[in-house]
Amino acid sequence: MTRGLSEADVENTALHWLRGLGGQVKYGPDLACGMPEAERSDPGYRDVILEGRLRDALTRLNPELPAEALADAQRKLLRLDAPR
């Protein structure tokens, strides 16, 4: 009998792929609210978008835009009620 893919298999494959693209991979609990390297603000892990990383990426990808335009873009990306 052959074994199917497990959640760990999928996660490890995705992490390998992201590292290959130059992504930085960190262990989730290290980013948790209250930790020294915290990037999350919700102790229940409901914040799926890490706002600091989003802000850094917008700045890196759009260095010519003024801070106000970058802040507006971030607000729009974080709006839950925005049309899909």
Coordinates of C-alpha atoms in Angstrom, one line a residue:
M1 CA 0.0 0.0 0.0
T2 CA 1.3 3.4 -0.9
R3 CA 1.3 6.2 1.6
G4 CA -0.3 9.5 0.7
L5 CA 1.1 13.0 1.3
S6 CA 0.9 14.2 4.8
E7 CA 0.4 17.8 6.0
A8 CA 4.1 17.7 7.0
D9 CA 5.1 16.6 3.5
V10 CA 3.2 19.5 1.9
E11 CA 4.6 22.0 4.5
N12 CA 8.2 20.9 4.1
T13 CA 7.9 21.0 0.3
A14 CA 6.4 24.5 0.4
L15 CA 9.1 25.7 2.8
H16 CA 11.8 24.2 0.5
W17 CA 10.3 26.0 -2.5
L18 CA 10.0 29.3 -0.6
R19 CA 13.7 29.1 0.5
G20 CA 14.7 28.4 -3.1
L21 CA 13.0 31.7 -4.1
G22 CA 15.0 33.5 -1.4
G23 CA 12.3 33.6 1.2
Q24 CA 13.1 33.7 4.9
V25 CA 11.4 30.9 6.8
K26 CA 10.9 31.2 10.6
Y27 CA 9.4 28.9 13.1
G28 CA 5.9 30.2 13.9
P29 CA 6.1 30.2 17.7
D30 CA 9.2 32.4 17.5
L31 CA 7.0 35.1 16.0
A32 CA 4.2 34.7 18.5
C33 CA 2.9 37.6 20.5
G34 CA 5.1 38.2 23.6
M35 CA 8.2 36.6 22.1
P36 CA 11.4 38.6 21.6
E37 CA 11.1 38.4 17.8
A38 CA 7.3 38.8 17.9
E39 CA 5.7 39.7 14.5
R40 CA 2.2 38.7 15.6
S41 CA -0.2 40.8 17.6
D42 CA -2.9 38.2 18.2
P43 CA -2.0 35.5 20.8
G44 CA -4.6 33.3 19.1
Y45 CA -2.7 33.3 15.8
R46 CA -5.6 34.8 13.9
D47 CA -3.5 37.4 12.2
V48 CA -2.7 35.7 9.0
I49 CA -1.0 38.8 7.5
L50 CA 2.2 39.9 9.3
E51 CA 1.8 43.6 8.9
G52 CA 5.5 44.5 9.4
R53 CA 6.5 42.1 6.7
L54 CA 3.8 43.5 4.4
R55 CA 5.0 47.1 5.0
D56 CA 8.6 46.1 4.4
A57 CA 7.7 44.3 1.2
L58 CA 5.6 47.2 -0.2
T59 CA 8.6 49.5 0.5
R60 CA 11.1 47.2 -1.0
L61 CA 9.0 46.6 -4.1
N62 CA 8.0 50.2 -4.6
P63 CA 10.9 52.4 -3.5
E64 CA 9.7 55.3 -5.6
L65 CA 6.4 55.7 -3.8
P66 CA 5.9 58.2 -1.0
A67 CA 5.2 56.9 2.5
E68 CA 1.5 58.0 2.2
A69 CA 0.9 55.9 -0.9
L70 CA 2.6 52.9 0.7
A71 CA 0.4 53.3 3.8
D72 CA -2.7 53.6 1.6
A73 CA -1.8 50.4 -0.3
Q74 CA -1.3 48.6 3.0
R75 CA -4.7 49.7 4.3
K76 CA -6.3 48.5 1.1
L77 CA -4.6 45.1 1.3
L78 CA -5.7 44.6 4.9
R79 CA -9.3 45.5 4.4
L80 CA -11.4 42.4 5.0
D81 CA -14.5 43.8 3.4
A82 CA -12.8 44.6 0.1
P83 CA -14.2 43.0 -3.1
R84 CA -12.2 40.0 -4.1

